[in-house]
């Protein structure tokens, strides 16, 4: 089969299209014929081996030579202990908990990492949703749920997680503010944000507005800044950002939780579970969430897709057509 392989950490230049053996599946696994995948920050971090923790436990060379967590396709082979899935089933899911491998024509997966394809979606749309959607759900469910009338701010609202978080928060009756660069604000408005802020022109933490929930996909500021923008009972859920900011958010967030009983914390990884995937599937199927796809690359141009991701000049998701 064809796959995008890398054997050393580095830039997208280390990615190569190669003919490799099709994965064999164990008794509790399935083989998926990949129709589409999409790029996530995990792929970018694992490719570069940064932050340093991304290299563990493989310090000198990648432990997952084929990247790609988001997947949509058809079940090709099932292990003898697999009951829920059958060959020919159309599925989508997140392979980050079972070895990655979606940037290829075939990928091995654990059955619970996959859910039935949402009706009415293309494979490309379905592949754009799993990891971003699960993180968005985790951020909106962190330490409580969003209620009608809540003021919710999504920082990094123009990306994959952000565009989904805005849509879900709106469906729950929240008043939603999206923050991102000016070039992405039209997309932020198009997915339902009531207010859109260019962070390069306006500091939302000093605008005097208090939010009931901040879902922070960017995490480029101190928790002390976000504290100014939270209501007394507000929730801060940090999802992404630079390693230094993540460490600061973890330590200061703990201090603020202890000293001020603030509900602040990190949602760095949403472990893919079948119940959460089924929740996301329902949101996609009923049209509550419509994935935003900036552009699609063929499998052979996956390196270009990663370059595009690294440059940050995209809104929503970048999809890989693996056919």
Coordinates of C-alpha atoms in Angstrom, one line a residue:
X1 CA 0.0 0.0 0.0
X2 CA 1.0 3.6 -0.3
X3 CA 1.8 5.5 2.9
X4 CA 3.4 8.8 4.0
X5 CA 6.4 7.7 6.1
X6 CA 9.0 9.5 8.2
X7 CA 11.9 8.0 10.0
X8 CA 13.5 11.0 11.6
X9 CA 12.1 14.1 13.3
X10 CA 12.2 17.3 11.3
X11 CA 10.3 19.5 8.8
X12 CA 7.8 18.2 6.3
X13 CA 10.8 17.5 4.0
X14 CA 11.3 14.3 5.9
X15 CA 7.9 12.9 4.8
X16 CA 8.0 10.5 1.9
X17 CA 5.4 8.6 -0.1
X18 CA 6.4 4.9 0.0
X19 CA 5.2 1.5 -0.8
X20 CA 4.9 -0.4 2.5
X21 CA 3.3 -3.6 3.7
X22 CA -0.4 -3.3 4.5
X23 CA -0.9 -3.7 8.3
X24 CA -2.1 -7.0 9.6
X25 CA -4.8 -7.0 12.2
X26 CA -5.0 -8.9 15.5
X27 CA -8.0 -10.6 16.9
X28 CA -9.3 -7.4 18.5
X29 CA -8.5 -5.0 15.7
X30 CA -9.9 -3.9 12.3
X31 CA -8.3 -2.8 9.1
X32 CA -9.8 0.4 7.5
X33 CA -9.5 1.3 3.8
X34 CA -8.8 5.0 4.3
X35 CA -10.8 7.4 2.2
X36 CA -9.7 10.6 3.9
X37 CA -7.7 11.9 6.9
X38 CA -7.0 15.3 8.3
X39 CA -4.1 17.2 9.9
X40 CA -4.0 17.9 13.6
X41 CA -1.5 19.6 15.9
X42 CA -0.5 16.2 17.1
X43 CA 0.8 15.3 13.7
X44 CA 2.8 18.6 13.6
X45 CA 4.3 18.0 17.0
X46 CA 5.2 14.4 16.4
X47 CA 6.7 15.2 13.0
X48 CA 9.1 17.8 14.6
X49 CA 9.6 15.9 17.9
X50 CA 8.7 19.1 19.8
X51 CA 8.0 19.7 22.5
X52 CA 10.5 17.2 23.8
X53 CA 7.8 15.1 25.5
X54 CA 6.5 14.4 22.0
X55 CA 9.5 12.2 21.5
X56 CA 8.9 9.9 24.4
X57 CA 9.3 7.0 24.5
X58 CA 11.1 7.2 21.2
X59 CA 14.0 9.7 21.7
X60 CA 16.0 9.1 18.6
X61 CA 13.5 8.1 16.0
X62 CA 9.7 8.2 15.6
X63 CA 7.7 5.4 17.2
X64 CA 4.8 6.0 14.7
X65 CA 6.4 6.2 11.2
X66 CA 3.0 6.9 9.7
X67 CA 1.2 9.9 11.1
X68 CA -2.5 10.7 11.0
X69 CA -5.1 10.3 13.7
X70 CA -8.4 11.5 12.1
X71 CA -9.7 8.8 9.7
X72 CA -12.8 8.1 7.6
X73 CA -13.2 5.1 5.4
X74 CA -14.5 1.6 5.0
X75 CA -13.8 -1.5 7.2
X76 CA -11.8 -3.9 5.1
X77 CA -11.0 -6.7 7.6
X78 CA -12.1 -7.5 11.1
X79 CA -10.4 -9.6 13.8
X80 CA -12.2 -12.7 15.0
X81 CA -13.1 -11.1 18.3
X82 CA -14.7 -8.0 16.8
X83 CA -18.5 -8.1 16.9
X84 CA -19.7 -4.5 16.4
X85 CA -18.1 -3.9 13.0
X86 CA -18.2 -5.7 9.7
X87 CA -16.4 -5.5 6.4
X88 CA -17.9 -2.7 4.2
X89 CA -19.0 -0.6 7.2
X90 CA -18.4 3.1 6.7
X91 CA -16.7 4.5 9.8
X92 CA -14.9 7.6 11.1
X93 CA -12.8 8.1 14.2
X94 CA -9.6 9.1 16.0
X95 CA -6.6 6.7 15.9
X96 CA -4.4 8.7 18.3
X97 CA -4.9 6.0 21.0
X98 CA -4.1 3.1 18.8
X99 CA -1.0 3.9 16.8
X100 CA -1.9 6.7 14.4
X101 CA -1.4 5.7 10.7
X102 CA -4.2 7.4 8.8
X103 CA -1.9 9.1 6.2
X104 CA -2.0 5.9 4.2
X105 CA -4.3 3.8 2.0
X106 CA -5.0 1.4 4.9
X107 CA -4.9 1.8 8.7
X108 CA -5.1 -0.5 11.6
X109 CA -7.6 0.5 14.4
X110 CA -9.2 -0.5 17.6
X111 CA -12.9 -1.0 17.1
X112 CA -13.8 1.5 19.9
X113 CA -11.8 4.2 18.1
X114 CA -14.4 4.1 15.3
X115 CA -18.0 5.1 15.0
X116 CA -20.5 4.7 12.1
X117 CA -20.2 7.5 9.5
X118 CA -22.7 10.3 10.1
X119 CA -25.4 10.1 7.4
X120 CA -25.2 12.8 4.8
X121 CA -21.5 13.6 5.2
X122 CA -18.7 12.9 2.7
X123 CA -15.6 11.0 3.8
X124 CA -13.7 14.3 3.7
X125 CA -16.2 16.1 6.0
X126 CA -16.2 13.1 8.4
X127 CA -12.4 13.0 8.5
X128 CA -12.3 16.7 9.5
X129 CA -14.2 16.1 12.7
X130 CA -13.0 13.5 15.1
X131 CA -10.1 14.9 17.1
X132 CA -11.2 18.5 16.8
X133 CA -14.7 17.6 17.8
X134 CA -13.7 15.5 20.8
X135 CA -11.5 18.3 22.1
X136 CA -14.3 20.9 21.5
X137 CA -16.7 18.7 23.5
X138 CA -14.2 18.2 26.3
X139 CA -13.6 21.9 26.5
X140 CA -17.3 22.7 26.7
X141 CA -18.0 20.0 29.2
X142 CA -15.0 20.7 31.5
X143 CA -16.1 21.2 35.1
X144 CA -19.7 21.7 34.2
X145 CA -21.9 22.2 31.2
X146 CA -22.8 25.2 29.1
X147 CA -26.3 26.6 29.9
X148 CA -28.6 28.8 27.8
X149 CA -27.6 32.4 28.1
X150 CA -24.0 31.7 29.2
X151 CA -21.3 33.9 27.7
X152 CA -18.8 31.7 26.1
X153 CA -15.5 32.8 24.6
X154 CA -13.5 30.6 22.2
X155 CA -9.9 31.7 21.8
X156 CA -8.6 30.4 18.5
X157 CA -12.1 30.2 17.1
X158 CA -11.0 30.0 13.4
X159 CA -9.2 26.6 13.7
X160 CA -10.5 23.1 13.7
X161 CA -11.4 22.8 17.4
X162 CA -12.5 26.4 17.5
X163 CA -15.0 26.3 14.6
X164 CA -16.6 23.2 16.1
X165 CA -16.7 24.6 19.7
X166 CA -18.4 27.8 18.5
X167 CA -21.1 25.7 16.7
X168 CA -21.7 23.5 19.7
X169 CA -21.8 26.4 22.2
X170 CA -24.4 28.2 20.0
X171 CA -26.5 25.1 19.8
X172 CA -26.6 25.0 23.6
X173 CA -28.0 28.6 23.7
X174 CA -24.8 30.4 24.6
X175 CA -23.8 33.9 23.5
X176 CA -20.5 33.2 21.8
X177 CA -17.5 35.4 21.2
X178 CA -14.8 34.1 18.9
X179 CA -11.2 35.4 19.0
X180 CA -8.6 34.9 16.2
X181 CA -6.7 36.8 13.6
X182 CA -8.5 39.2 11.3
X183 CA -8.2 36.9 8.3
X184 CA -10.3 34.2 10.0
X185 CA -13.0 36.3 11.5
X186 CA -15.4 35.9 8.5
X187 CA -15.2 32.1 9.1
X188 CA -15.8 32.6 12.8
X189 CA -18.9 34.6 12.1
X190 CA -20.1 32.1 9.5
X191 CA -20.2 29.3 12.1
X192 CA -22.4 31.3 14.4
X193 CA -20.3 33.5 16.6
X194 CA -22.3 36.5 17.9
X195 CA -19.1 38.5 18.3
X196 CA -15.7 38.2 16.6
X197 CA -12.5 39.8 18.0
X198 CA -9.2 40.3 16.2
X199 CA -6.8 39.6 19.0
X200 CA -4.1 41.7 17.3
X201 CA -6.3 44.8 17.7
X202 CA -8.3 44.2 20.8
X203 CA -7.4 42.6 24.2
X204 CA -10.5 40.8 25.3
X205 CA -9.2 40.3 28.8
X206 CA -9.2 44.1 29.3
X207 CA -12.5 44.9 27.6
X208 CA -14.6 44.6 30.8
X209 CA -16.7 41.7 29.7
X210 CA -16.9 38.6 32.0
X211 CA -17.4 35.2 30.5
X212 CA -19.0 32.1 32.0
X213 CA -16.6 29.9 30.0
X214 CA -13.4 30.4 28.1
X215 CA -12.3 27.6 25.8
X216 CA -8.7 28.4 25.0
X217 CA -7.4 26.6 21.9
X218 CA -4.5 29.0 21.6
X219 CA -3.2 29.3 25.2
X220 CA -0.7 32.0 24.5
X221 CA -1.5 34.0 27.6
X222 CA -1.1 33.7 31.3
X223 CA -4.0 32.3 33.4
X224 CA -3.8 35.6 35.4
X225 CA -4.9 37.4 32.2
X226 CA -7.8 35.1 31.6
X227 CA -8.9 35.4 35.3
X228 CA -9.8 39.1 34.5
X229 CA -12.2 37.9 31.8
X230 CA -13.9 35.2 33.9
X231 CA -17.1 35.6 35.9
X232 CA -16.7 34.7 39.6
X233 CA -18.1 31.2 38.8
X234 CA -16.6 31.0 35.3
X235 CA -14.7 28.1 33.8
X236 CA -11.4 28.2 31.9
X237 CA -10.5 25.2 29.8
X238 CA -7.1 25.3 28.1
X239 CA -6.7 23.0 25.1
X240 CA -3.6 24.0 23.2
X241 CA -0.7 26.4 23.1
X242 CA 3.0 26.7 23.5
X243 CA 4.8 24.3 26.0
X244 CA 5.8 27.3 28.2
X245 CA 2.2 28.5 28.4
X246 CA 0.8 25.1 29.0
X247 CA 3.2 24.6 31.9
X248 CA 2.3 28.0 33.3
X249 CA -1.4 27.3 32.9
X250 CA -1.0 24.0 34.7
X251 CA 0.9 25.5 37.7
X252 CA -0.9 28.9 38.0
X253 CA -4.3 27.2 37.3
X254 CA -3.7 24.9 40.2
X255 CA -2.8 27.8 42.5
X256 CA -5.9 29.8 41.4
X257 CA -8.1 26.7 42.0
X258 CA -6.7 26.4 45.5
X259 CA -6.5 30.0 46.6
X260 CA -9.6 31.4 44.8
X261 CA -11.6 28.2 44.0
X262 CA -11.4 29.1 40.3
X263 CA -12.5 26.4 37.9
X264 CA -9.4 26.5 35.7
X265 CA -7.6 23.6 34.1
X266 CA -6.2 22.0 31.0
X267 CA -7.8 19.6 28.4
X268 CA -4.7 18.7 26.5
X269 CA -6.0 15.4 25.2
X270 CA -9.5 14.0 24.8
X271 CA -9.1 10.3 24.9
X272 CA -11.2 8.9 22.1
X273 CA -14.1 6.9 23.4
X274 CA -17.0 5.3 21.6
X275 CA -19.7 7.2 23.6
X276 CA -18.1 10.6 22.9
X277 CA -17.7 9.7 19.2
X278 CA -21.4 8.8 19.1
X279 CA -22.2 12.1 20.6
X280 CA -20.1 13.9 18.0
X281 CA -21.7 11.7 15.3
X282 CA -25.2 12.9 16.3
X283 CA -24.1 16.5 16.2
X284 CA -22.7 16.0 12.7
X285 CA -25.7 14.0 11.5
X286 CA -28.3 16.5 12.6
X287 CA -26.4 19.5 11.2
X288 CA -25.5 21.1 14.5
X289 CA -21.9 20.9 13.5
X290 CA -20.7 21.4 10.0
X291 CA -17.0 20.8 9.5
X292 CA -15.0 23.7 8.0
X293 CA -12.5 22.5 5.4
X294 CA -10.0 25.1 4.2
X295 CA -8.4 22.9 1.5
X296 CA -7.8 19.2 0.5
X297 CA -4.5 17.7 -0.6
X298 CA -4.0 14.3 -2.3
X299 CA -2.1 11.7 -0.3
X300 CA 1.1 12.3 -2.4
X301 CA 1.1 16.0 -1.3
X302 CA 0.8 15.3 2.5
X303 CA 4.1 17.2 3.1
X304 CA 2.6 20.3 1.5
X305 CA -0.5 19.8 3.7
X306 CA 1.8 19.8 6.8
X307 CA 3.7 22.9 5.5
X308 CA 0.3 24.7 5.1
X309 CA -0.6 23.7 8.7
X310 CA 2.7 24.8 10.1
X311 CA 2.4 28.2 8.4
X312 CA -1.0 28.7 10.1
X313 CA -2.6 30.2 7.1
X314 CA -5.8 28.2 7.1
X315 CA -9.2 28.2 8.7
X316 CA -11.0 25.1 10.0
X317 CA -9.2 21.9 8.9
X318 CA -6.8 20.7 6.2
X319 CA -7.9 17.3 4.8
X320 CA -5.9 14.6 3.0
X321 CA -7.6 12.6 0.3
X322 CA -6.1 9.1 0.7
X323 CA -7.8 7.4 -2.3

